[in-house]
């Protein structure tokens, strides 16, 4: 059972990260940004946009399977923690700079997500008791 | 951040929130849950279509947004949608605002502000 969660959460993070990375690659390839049909053509003739769509659909199905069994608190947190993995990929693939301010912001957001996950757990327990 | 980036960011969060709310309404809409009827009811549900249209809009807005901001910054300030969904959940679906939830919301908002001004 533990293996099921580990693989499930790892897959969720993996697909989410691949999805966001492909989004950024598509965005870079379809520059310049214009509000016209040419921009849309540039997007949909780029292979990365299809990887992004595929990753999104995979994330959705992984999430659905996971949600059937996983406890709601950790599941909630796991579904949002892709921001951490995406940050590392951004440094590696796009040579982005993670400034001090951005690191502090990321830490606060992650901490906030952990609190929301605790809240989900607490609300779930309360509902279990009242049942 | 330029005003175009901020506009794209707000529109993104707006359509994401509309999409999630629409899907929630589609999900809780009572329908005949019997094989073929379930699917035909679901696809005649206006909320479902509003959700799909919002998600397509969000898809394009997110691409436009990422053209202008670094990915690491983009995903971080994009997490503000957690906050808007919770506020809308409270207003429309009477979902609970517990102490932990409020602390979490404050931390995320503070984090987004830090990343936004960086």
GROMACS .gro file of C-alpha atoms in nm:
model
  249
    1UNK     CA    1   0.000   0.000   0.000
    2UNK     CA    2   0.283   0.236   0.083
    3UNK     CA    3   0.434   0.158  -0.252
    4UNK     CA    4   0.106   0.256  -0.419
    5UNK     CA    5   0.115   0.604  -0.263
    6UNK     CA    6   0.483   0.657  -0.332
    7UNK     CA    7   0.453   0.565  -0.697
    8UNK     CA    8   0.127   0.758  -0.729
    9UNK     CA    9   0.265   1.080  -0.581
   10UNK     CA   10   0.589   1.049  -0.776
   11UNK     CA   11   0.393   1.008  -1.098
   12UNK     CA   12   0.173   1.305  -1.013
   13UNK     CA   13   0.476   1.529  -0.955
   14UNK     CA   14   0.646   1.390  -1.263
   15UNK     CA   15   0.355   1.458  -1.500
   16UNK     CA   16   0.293   1.802  -1.349
   17UNK     CA   17   0.657   1.899  -1.388
   18UNK     CA   18   0.676   1.767  -1.745
   19UNK     CA   19   0.355   1.958  -1.820
   20UNK     CA   20   0.480   2.293  -1.690
   21UNK     CA   21   0.819   2.251  -1.855
   22UNK     CA   22   0.650   2.175  -2.188
   23UNK     CA   23   0.426   2.479  -2.143
   24UNK     CA   24   0.729   2.700  -2.100
   25UNK     CA   25   0.905   2.542  -2.400
   26UNK     CA   26   0.591   2.598  -2.610
   27UNK     CA   27   0.571   2.958  -2.490
   28UNK     CA   28   0.936   3.019  -2.582
   29UNK     CA   29   0.899   2.859  -2.923
   30UNK     CA   30   0.586   3.052  -3.015
   31UNK     CA   31   0.729   3.396  -2.948
   32UNK     CA   32   0.654   3.677  -3.014
   33UNK     CA   33   0.332   3.692  -2.817
   34UNK     CA   34   0.055   3.824  -3.043
   35UNK     CA   35  -0.323   3.825  -3.014
   36UNK     CA   36  -0.383   3.670  -3.355
   37UNK     CA   37  -0.417   3.347  -3.549
   38UNK     CA   38  -0.045   3.333  -3.632
   39UNK     CA   39   0.034   3.295  -3.265
   40UNK     CA   40  -0.215   3.009  -3.236
   41UNK     CA   41  -0.062   2.842  -3.544
   42UNK     CA   42   0.284   2.872  -3.392
   43UNK     CA   43   0.155   2.711  -3.071
   44UNK     CA   44  -0.021   2.418  -3.231
   45UNK     CA   45   0.257   2.338  -3.475
   46UNK     CA   46   0.494   2.297  -3.183
   47UNK     CA   47   0.537   1.938  -3.059
   48UNK     CA   48   0.581   2.052  -2.698
   49UNK     CA   49   0.222   2.172  -2.675
   50UNK     CA   50   0.105   1.813  -2.730
   51UNK     CA   51   0.340   1.688  -2.459
   52UNK     CA   52   0.192   1.953  -2.230
   53UNK     CA   53  -0.163   1.841  -2.309
   54UNK     CA   54  -0.070   1.473  -2.268
   55UNK     CA   55   0.097   1.548  -1.934
   56UNK     CA   56  -0.210   1.736  -1.815
   57UNK     CA   57  -0.443   1.451  -1.901
   58UNK     CA   58  -0.204   1.204  -1.733
   59UNK     CA   59  -0.191   1.423  -1.422
   60UNK     CA   60  -0.570   1.427  -1.413
   61UNK     CA   61  -0.602   1.048  -1.430
   62UNK     CA   62  -0.322   0.987  -1.180
   63UNK     CA   63  -0.497   1.230  -0.946
   64UNK     CA   64  -0.831   1.053  -0.986
   65UNK     CA   65  -0.682   0.710  -0.908
   66UNK     CA   66  -0.484   0.847  -0.615
   67UNK     CA   67  -0.777   1.037  -0.469
   68UNK     CA   68  -0.984   0.719  -0.445
   69UNK     CA   69  -0.746   0.576  -0.185
   70UNK     CA   70  -0.503   0.838  -0.055
   71UNK     CA   71  -0.574   1.040   0.261
   72UNK     CA   72  -0.700   1.383   0.162
   73UNK     CA   73  -0.439   1.594   0.347
   74UNK     CA   74  -0.123   1.451   0.192
   75UNK     CA   75  -0.302   1.422  -0.143
   76UNK     CA   76  -0.386   1.793  -0.137
   77UNK     CA   77  -0.027   1.885  -0.056
   78UNK     CA   78   0.117   1.653  -0.320
   79UNK     CA   79  -0.105   1.801  -0.587
   80UNK     CA   80   0.046   2.146  -0.528
   81UNK     CA   81   0.407   2.065  -0.450
   82UNK     CA   82   0.503   2.057  -0.816
   83UNK     CA   83   0.610   2.419  -0.766
   84UNK     CA   84   0.925   2.285  -0.595
   85UNK     CA   85   1.016   2.037  -0.868
   86UNK     CA   86   0.936   2.294  -1.139
   87UNK     CA   87   1.170   2.541  -0.967
   88UNK     CA   88   1.459   2.296  -0.989
   89UNK     CA   89   1.382   2.216  -1.351
   90UNK     CA   90   1.373   2.590  -1.427
   91UNK     CA   91   1.726   2.632  -1.298
   92UNK     CA   92   1.847   2.330  -1.490
   93UNK     CA   93   1.664   2.363  -1.824
   94UNK     CA   94   1.607   2.738  -1.855
   95UNK     CA   95   1.904   2.868  -1.655
   96UNK     CA   96   1.669   3.071  -1.442
   97UNK     CA   97   1.805   3.246  -1.139
   98UNK     CA   98   1.644   3.172  -0.804
   99UNK     CA   99   1.684   3.495  -0.611
  100UNK     CA  100   1.667   3.517  -0.232
  101UNK     CA  101   1.325   3.684  -0.247
  102UNK     CA  102   1.194   3.408  -0.474
  103UNK     CA  103   1.328   3.138  -0.238
  104UNK     CA  104   1.163   3.304   0.061
  105UNK     CA  105   0.838   3.330  -0.135
  106UNK     CA  106   0.859   2.964  -0.237
  107UNK     CA  107   0.924   2.858   0.125
  108UNK     CA  108   0.621   3.058   0.247
  109UNK     CA  109   0.397   2.908  -0.023
  110UNK     CA  110   0.511   2.553   0.060
  111UNK     CA  111   0.453   2.618   0.430
  112UNK     CA  112   0.106   2.752   0.346
  113UNK     CA  113   0.029   2.440   0.143
  114UNK     CA  114   0.134   2.223   0.439
  115UNK     CA  115  -0.106   2.414   0.665
  116UNK     CA  116  -0.387   2.370   0.413
  117UNK     CA  117  -0.308   1.998   0.400
  118UNK     CA  118  -0.333   1.984   0.782
  119UNK     CA  119  -0.667   2.165   0.758
  120UNK     CA  120  -0.797   1.908   0.507
  121UNK     CA  121  -0.693   1.629   0.742
  122UNK     CA  122  -0.860   1.796   1.040
  123UNK     CA  123  -1.187   1.863   0.855
  124UNK     CA  124  -1.189   1.507   0.728
  125UNK     CA  125  -1.146   1.368   1.081
  126UNK     CA  126  -1.426   1.590   1.209
  127UNK     CA  127  -1.658   1.461   0.939
  128UNK     CA  128  -1.561   1.101   1.018
  129UNK     CA  129  -1.654   1.155   1.383
  130UNK     CA  130  -1.987   1.318   1.304
  131UNK     CA  131  -2.085   1.031   1.074
  132UNK     CA  132   0.610   4.314  -1.360
  133UNK     CA  133   0.448   4.498  -1.649
  134UNK     CA  134   0.077   4.573  -1.660
  135UNK     CA  135   0.034   4.313  -1.938
  136UNK     CA  136   0.184   4.044  -1.714
  137UNK     CA  137  -0.044   4.144  -1.427
  138UNK     CA  138  -0.350   4.147  -1.655
  139UNK     CA  139  -0.264   3.800  -1.789
  140UNK     CA  140  -0.207   3.675  -1.435
  141UNK     CA  141  -0.544   3.805  -1.311
  142UNK     CA  142  -0.727   3.666  -1.616
  143UNK     CA  143  -0.558   3.332  -1.561
  144UNK     CA  144  -0.670   3.309  -1.201
  145UNK     CA  145  -1.017   3.430  -1.300
  146UNK     CA  146  -1.070   3.161  -1.565
  147UNK     CA  147  -0.918   2.892  -1.345
  148UNK     CA  148  -1.161   2.980  -1.066
  149UNK     CA  149  -1.460   2.997  -1.301
  150UNK     CA  150  -1.357   2.661  -1.448
  151UNK     CA  151  -1.325   2.489  -1.110
  152UNK     CA  152  -1.657   2.631  -0.988
  153UNK     CA  153  -1.831   2.526  -1.309
  154UNK     CA  154  -1.693   2.171  -1.278
  155UNK     CA  155  -1.806   2.158  -0.916
  156UNK     CA  156  -2.160   2.262  -1.018
  157UNK     CA  157  -2.155   2.005  -1.298
  158UNK     CA  158  -2.039   1.738  -1.052
  159UNK     CA  159  -2.307   1.806  -0.788
  160UNK     CA  160  -2.587   1.850  -1.040
  161UNK     CA  161  -2.832   1.567  -0.977
  162UNK     CA  162  -2.863   1.351  -1.284
  163UNK     CA  163  -2.970   1.008  -1.392
  164UNK     CA  164  -2.663   0.802  -1.315
  165UNK     CA  165  -2.744   0.511  -1.531
  166UNK     CA  166  -2.506   0.418  -1.812
  167UNK     CA  167  -2.585   0.611  -2.128
  168UNK     CA  168  -2.822   0.856  -1.951
  169UNK     CA  169  -2.547   0.967  -1.719
  170UNK     CA  170  -2.324   1.072  -2.007
  171UNK     CA  171  -2.603   1.232  -2.209
  172UNK     CA  172  -2.714   1.432  -1.901
  173UNK     CA  173  -2.357   1.531  -1.827
  174UNK     CA  174  -2.290   1.658  -2.177
  175UNK     CA  175  -2.612   1.858  -2.183
  176UNK     CA  176  -2.508   2.029  -1.862
  177UNK     CA  177  -2.423   2.396  -1.928
  178UNK     CA  178  -2.184   2.406  -1.633
  179UNK     CA  179  -1.969   2.139  -1.790
  180UNK     CA  180  -1.933   2.343  -2.109
  181UNK     CA  181  -1.861   2.662  -1.918
  182UNK     CA  182  -1.586   2.469  -1.740
  183UNK     CA  183  -1.438   2.339  -2.064
  184UNK     CA  184  -1.443   2.684  -2.230
  185UNK     CA  185  -1.280   2.838  -1.921
  186UNK     CA  186  -1.007   2.576  -1.926
  187UNK     CA  187  -0.933   2.639  -2.295
  188UNK     CA  188  -0.912   3.013  -2.224
  189UNK     CA  189  -0.686   2.943  -1.928
  190UNK     CA  190  -0.463   2.721  -2.141
  191UNK     CA  191  -0.396   3.003  -2.388
  192UNK     CA  192  -0.364   3.268  -2.117
  193UNK     CA  193  -0.112   3.053  -1.932
  194UNK     CA  194   0.098   3.017  -2.250
  195UNK     CA  195   0.086   3.394  -2.304
  196UNK     CA  196   0.179   3.452  -1.939
  197UNK     CA  197   0.474   3.211  -1.954
  198UNK     CA  198   0.608   3.387  -2.262
  199UNK     CA  199   0.662   3.692  -2.045
  200UNK     CA  200   0.776   3.553  -1.708
  201UNK     CA  201   1.035   3.292  -1.601
  202UNK     CA  202   0.877   2.952  -1.531
  203UNK     CA  203   0.986   2.939  -1.166
  204UNK     CA  204   0.824   3.277  -1.099
  205UNK     CA  205   0.517   3.189  -1.305
  206UNK     CA  206   0.427   2.870  -1.118
  207UNK     CA  207   0.487   3.035  -0.782
  208UNK     CA  208   0.261   3.334  -0.834
  209UNK     CA  209   0.014   3.104  -1.011
  210UNK     CA  210  -0.047   2.931  -0.677
  211UNK     CA  211  -0.269   3.224  -0.577
  212UNK     CA  212  -0.551   3.024  -0.740
  213UNK     CA  213  -0.553   2.809  -0.423
  214UNK     CA  214  -0.666   3.121  -0.235
  215UNK     CA  215  -0.935   3.230  -0.481
  216UNK     CA  216  -1.078   2.876  -0.493
  217UNK     CA  217  -1.097   2.867  -0.112
  218UNK     CA  218  -1.272   3.205  -0.098
  219UNK     CA  219  -1.519   3.103  -0.367
  220UNK     CA  220  -1.568   2.765  -0.195
  221UNK     CA  221  -1.655   2.953   0.122
  222UNK     CA  222  -1.895   3.192  -0.052
  223UNK     CA  223  -2.074   2.952  -0.288
  224UNK     CA  224  -2.048   2.613  -0.122
  225UNK     CA  225  -2.031   2.722   0.243
  226UNK     CA  226  -1.703   2.537   0.292
  227UNK     CA  227  -1.536   2.574   0.629
  228UNK     CA  228  -1.267   2.830   0.705
  229UNK     CA  229  -1.073   2.670   0.987
  230UNK     CA  230  -0.774   2.819   1.171
  231UNK     CA  231  -0.527   2.607   0.975
  232UNK     CA  232  -0.685   2.714   0.649
  233UNK     CA  233  -0.659   3.082   0.737
  234UNK     CA  234  -0.292   3.043   0.839
  235UNK     CA  235  -0.223   2.857   0.515
  236UNK     CA  236  -0.394   3.126   0.307
  237UNK     CA  237  -0.197   3.405   0.476
  238UNK     CA  238   0.135   3.224   0.422
  239UNK     CA  239   0.062   3.156   0.055
  240UNK     CA  240  -0.046   3.516  -0.006
  241UNK     CA  241   0.269   3.647   0.164
  242UNK     CA  242   0.479   3.407  -0.047
  243UNK     CA  243   0.313   3.520  -0.370
  244UNK     CA  244   0.377   3.885  -0.279
  245UNK     CA  245   0.748   3.807  -0.217
  246UNK     CA  246   0.782   3.631  -0.552
  247UNK     CA  247   0.579   3.898  -0.731
  248UNK     CA  248   0.796   4.187  -0.622
  249UNK     CA  249   1.122   3.997  -0.671
   0.00000   0.00000   0.00000
